[in-house]
mmCIF file of C-alpha atoms in Angstrom:
data_model
loop_
_atom_site.group_PDB
_atom_site.id
_atom_site.type_symbol
_atom_site.label_atom_id
_atom_site.label_comp_id
_atom_site.label_asym_id
_atom_site.label_seq_id
_atom_site.Cartn_x
_atom_site.Cartn_y
_atom_site.Cartn_z
ATOM 1 C CA MET I 1 -0.067 -0.094 0.278
ATOM 2 C CA ASN I 2 1.362 2.930 -0.828
ATOM 3 C CA SER I 3 1.612 7.030 1.601
ATOM 4 C CA THR I 4 -1.357 8.324 0.139
ATOM 5 C CA LYS I 5 -3.763 5.138 0.434
ATOM 6 C CA GLN I 6 -2.108 4.306 3.713
ATOM 7 C CA ILE I 7 -2.811 8.117 5.291
ATOM 8 C CA ALA I 8 -6.581 7.736 3.230
ATOM 9 C CA LYS I 9 -7.053 4.658 5.568
ATOM 10 C CA HIS I 10 -5.916 5.982 9.203
ATOM 11 C CA PHE I 11 -7.938 9.265 8.092
ATOM 12 C CA ARG I 12 -11.745 7.055 7.260
ATOM 13 C CA ASP I 13 -10.966 4.777 10.210
ATOM 14 C CA VAL I 14 -11.244 7.732 12.898
ATOM 15 C CA HIS I 15 -14.224 9.168 11.536
ATOM 16 C CA LEU I 16 -15.751 4.879 10.442
ATOM 17 C CA GLY I 17 -13.828 2.550 12.511
ATOM 18 C CA GLY I 18 -10.856 -0.002 11.867
ATOM 19 C CA ASN I 19 -8.317 2.168 13.875
ATOM 20 C CA TRP I 20 -5.565 1.038 16.117
ATOM 21 C CA THR I 21 -7.710 2.514 19.352
ATOM 22 C CA SER I 22 -11.080 0.794 17.978
ATOM 23 C CA VAL I 23 -13.455 4.072 19.028
ATOM 24 C CA ASN I 24 -14.276 6.048 15.937
ATOM 25 C CA LEU I 25 -16.274 9.134 15.421
ATOM 26 C CA LYS I 26 -19.153 7.494 14.209
ATOM 27 C CA ASP I 27 -20.076 4.473 16.525
ATOM 28 C CA THR I 28 -18.503 7.584 19.771
ATOM 29 C CA LEU I 29 -21.843 9.884 18.032
ATOM 30 C CA ALA I 30 -24.666 7.277 17.917
ATOM 31 C CA GLY I 31 -27.096 7.337 20.412
ATOM 32 C CA ILE I 32 -26.405 10.976 21.789
ATOM 33 C CA ASN I 33 -29.938 12.463 21.071
ATOM 34 C CA TRP I 34 -28.649 17.156 19.860
ATOM 35 C CA GLN I 35 -29.637 17.864 24.326
ATOM 36 C CA GLN I 36 -27.373 15.448 25.170
ATOM 37 C CA ALA I 37 -24.956 16.696 22.495
ATOM 38 C CA THR I 38 -25.615 20.225 23.340
ATOM 39 C CA THR I 39 -25.361 19.623 26.958
ATOM 40 C CA ARG I 40 -22.428 21.541 28.540
ATOM 41 C CA ILE I 41 -20.138 20.586 31.086
ATOM 42 C CA ASP I 42 -18.877 23.060 33.691
ATOM 43 C CA ASP I 43 -16.470 24.970 31.060
ATOM 44 C CA LEU I 44 -15.769 22.443 28.229
ATOM 45 C CA ASN I 45 -16.703 22.841 24.714
ATOM 46 C CA THR I 46 -19.566 20.514 24.290
ATOM 47 C CA ILE I 47 -20.288 17.818 21.790
ATOM 48 C CA ALA I 48 -21.922 19.383 19.480
ATOM 49 C CA VAL I 49 -18.758 22.088 18.872
ATOM 50 C CA LEU I 50 -17.150 19.610 19.269
ATOM 51 C CA VAL I 51 -17.886 18.052 15.936
ATOM 52 C CA PHE I 52 -18.324 21.432 14.282
ATOM 53 C CA HIS I 53 -14.526 21.834 15.590
ATOM 54 C CA ILE I 54 -13.227 18.570 13.730
ATOM 55 C CA ASN I 55 -15.689 19.252 10.716
ATOM 56 C CA TYR I 56 -14.352 23.083 10.655
ATOM 57 C CA TYR I 57 -10.702 21.623 9.483
ATOM 58 C CA VAL I 58 -11.891 18.417 7.287
ATOM 59 C CA GLY I 59 -13.528 21.417 4.847
ATOM 60 C CA VAL I 60 -9.819 24.111 5.361
ATOM 61 C CA ILE I 61 -8.050 20.549 4.315
ATOM 62 C CA THR I 62 -11.075 19.653 1.680
ATOM 63 C CA ARG I 63 -11.053 22.854 -0.288
ATOM 64 C CA VAL I 64 -7.226 22.578 -0.672
ATOM 65 C CA LEU I 65 -7.018 19.434 -2.402
ATOM 66 C CA GLN I 66 -9.878 20.256 -4.367
ATOM 67 C CA GLY I 67 -7.800 23.154 -5.514
ATOM 68 C CA GLY I 68 -8.356 26.129 -3.634
ATOM 69 C CA PRO I 69 -6.828 27.943 -1.177
ATOM 70 C CA LEU I 70 -6.146 27.479 2.388
ATOM 71 C CA GLU I 71 -8.280 29.769 4.176
ATOM 72 C CA GLY I 72 -8.926 28.863 8.144
ATOM 73 C CA ASN I 73 -9.864 30.238 11.371
ATOM 74 C CA ASP I 74 -9.546 29.082 15.163
ATOM 75 C CA LYS I 75 -11.674 31.164 16.066
ATOM 76 C CA LEU I 76 -14.733 30.653 13.371
ATOM 77 C CA SER I 77 -13.552 26.661 13.729
ATOM 78 C CA PHE I 78 -15.695 26.329 17.409
ATOM 79 C CA ASN I 79 -18.592 28.316 15.617
ATOM 80 C CA VAL I 80 -21.695 25.641 15.922
ATOM 81 C CA PRO I 81 -24.948 26.984 14.188
ATOM 82 C CA PRO I 82 -27.631 26.602 17.066
ATOM 83 C CA ILE I 83 -28.371 22.760 17.948
ATOM 84 C CA SER I 84 -32.519 23.153 18.610
ATOM 85 C CA SER I 85 -33.719 19.348 17.390
ATOM 86 C CA GLU I 86 -32.810 16.628 16.588
ATOM 87 C CA GLU I 87 -32.352 17.178 12.830
ATOM 88 C CA ALA I 88 -30.183 19.609 13.011
ATOM 89 C CA TRP I 89 -27.424 17.611 14.627
ATOM 90 C CA GLN I 90 -27.767 14.777 12.632
ATOM 91 C CA ALA I 91 -27.735 17.008 9.738
ATOM 92 C CA LEU I 92 -24.162 17.922 11.649
ATOM 93 C CA VAL I 93 -22.937 14.245 12.012
ATOM 94 C CA ASN I 94 -23.696 13.375 9.235
ATOM 95 C CA LYS I 95 -22.641 16.262 7.538
ATOM 96 C CA ALA I 96 -18.724 15.676 9.089
ATOM 97 C CA ILE I 97 -19.105 11.574 8.342
ATOM 98 C CA THR I 98 -19.883 12.348 4.535
ATOM 99 C CA GLU I 99 -17.060 15.129 4.103
ATOM 100 C CA ALA I 100 -14.562 12.634 5.313
ATOM 101 C CA GLU I 101 -15.501 9.868 3.404
ATOM 102 C CA GLN I 102 -14.856 12.831 0.703
ATOM 103 C CA MET I 103 -11.723 13.853 1.812
ATOM 104 C CA THR I 104 -10.706 9.890 1.912
ATOM 105 C CA MET I 105 -11.059 9.984 -1.861
ATOM 106 C CA LEU I 106 -9.123 12.749 -2.422
ATOM 107 C CA ILE I 107 -6.012 12.305 -0.311
ATOM 108 C CA GLU I 108 -6.028 9.035 -2.015
ATOM 109 C CA LYS I 109 -5.899 9.940 -5.685
ATOM 110 C CA LEU I 110 -3.096 12.129 -4.411
ATOM 111 C CA ASP I 111 0.807 10.794 -5.446
ATOM 112 C CA ASP I 112 2.700 9.541 -3.160
ATOM 113 C CA ALA I 113 5.599 12.753 -4.516
ATOM 114 C CA THR I 114 2.393 14.943 -3.312
ATOM 115 C CA LEU I 115 3.434 13.867 -0.019
ATOM 116 C CA GLN I 116 6.340 16.097 0.376
ATOM 117 C CA GLU I 117 5.012 19.522 -1.288
ATOM 118 C CA ASN I 118 4.171 22.428 0.767
ATOM 119 C CA PHE I 119 0.607 22.520 1.400
ATOM 120 C CA THR I 120 -0.394 25.893 0.356
ATOM 121 C CA ASP I 121 2.497 27.753 1.791
ATOM 122 C CA PRO I 122 6.488 25.932 3.559
ATOM 123 C CA LYS I 123 4.477 27.833 6.803
ATOM 124 C CA TYR I 124 2.641 25.422 6.795
ATOM 125 C CA GLY I 125 4.828 22.346 6.454
ATOM 126 C CA SER I 126 4.140 19.378 3.768
ATOM 127 C CA TYR I 127 0.593 17.488 2.765
ATOM 128 C CA PHE I 128 1.930 15.204 4.662
ATOM 129 C CA ARG I 129 2.170 17.245 8.446
ATOM 130 C CA ASN I 130 -1.301 18.357 7.499
ATOM 131 C CA LEU I 131 -2.676 15.283 6.548
ATOM 132 C CA LEU I 132 -1.449 13.142 9.500
ATOM 133 C CA GLY I 133 -2.329 16.782 11.568
ATOM 134 C CA VAL I 134 -5.633 16.482 10.705
ATOM 135 C CA THR I 135 -5.568 12.884 11.867
ATOM 136 C CA GLU I 136 -4.491 13.300 14.604
ATOM 137 C CA HIS I 137 -6.704 16.625 15.917
ATOM 138 C CA THR I 138 -9.244 14.522 14.947
ATOM 139 C CA HIS I 139 -8.695 11.162 17.867
ATOM 140 C CA TYR I 140 -7.585 14.033 19.942
ATOM 141 C CA HIS I 141 -10.784 15.610 19.841
ATOM 142 C CA LEU I 142 -12.399 12.193 19.730
ATOM 143 C CA GLY I 143 -10.880 11.346 22.938
ATOM 144 C CA GLN I 144 -12.358 14.682 24.007
ATOM 145 C CA ILE I 145 -16.508 13.187 23.157
ATOM 146 C CA ALA I 146 -16.161 10.240 23.999
ATOM 147 C CA ILE I 147 -14.999 11.280 27.951
ATOM 148 C CA LEU I 148 -18.084 13.672 28.051
ATOM 149 C CA LYS I 149 -20.593 11.048 26.897
ATOM 150 C CA LYS I 150 -19.254 8.666 30.051
ATOM 151 C CA ILE I 151 -19.770 12.497 31.661
ATOM 152 C CA ILE I 152 -23.885 12.743 30.301
ATOM 153 C CA ARG I 153 -23.964 8.984 31.023
ATOM 154 C CA ASN I 154 -22.838 8.885 34.276
ATOM 155 C CA ARG I 155 -24.949 11.720 34.809
ATOM 156 C CA GLY I 156 -28.357 9.884 33.978
ATOM 157 C CA MET I 157 -28.307 12.612 30.835
ATOM 158 C CA LEU I 158 -27.590 9.946 28.064
ATOM 159 C CA SER I 159 -29.916 6.197 28.360
#
C-alpha cells in the first residue's frame, strides 16, 4: 500500500472505524441525541461544538485538495450553528461523516510525491504533515467526545 492510501485509511478509520484504538467518530456519536450533544459540562466544549470543530478543519483541508486556497480561522472553528432539534444534530453528524469520506477519496487520489510538497505555503509544512495532523486532531477531539459522553451517561443524561 502506498503512503497516500495508508494516510487515507488512517483518516477514514478514525471517522468510520477499523483503527488501532477501536474508537471512531461515527460509532462514538451513535446514540447521542441533540440535547446530549449540546449539554455543557462545566466550561468544556459540548459534543456538538467538538464535532463542528473537527469537521471545520476537514473542510479547510478538503478545499485545498480540491485546488482551492487555504482559508481557515481557529476562532471560527468553534462557531457551531445553534442545534435546537434532532434534525439539526443529525445534519451536523451526517455532514462530518460525509465530508470525511469525501476527503478520504481526495487523499487516495494523491500521488506519494505530493506528500513532500508544501501545503500551499512553506510555513504550513508539507501535505504529509497536514494530512497526518488532521487525523491526529480528530483522534484528540474524539477522545474528548468519548469522555464527555461517559460523563453525560454517568450523570443520567444519556440512556
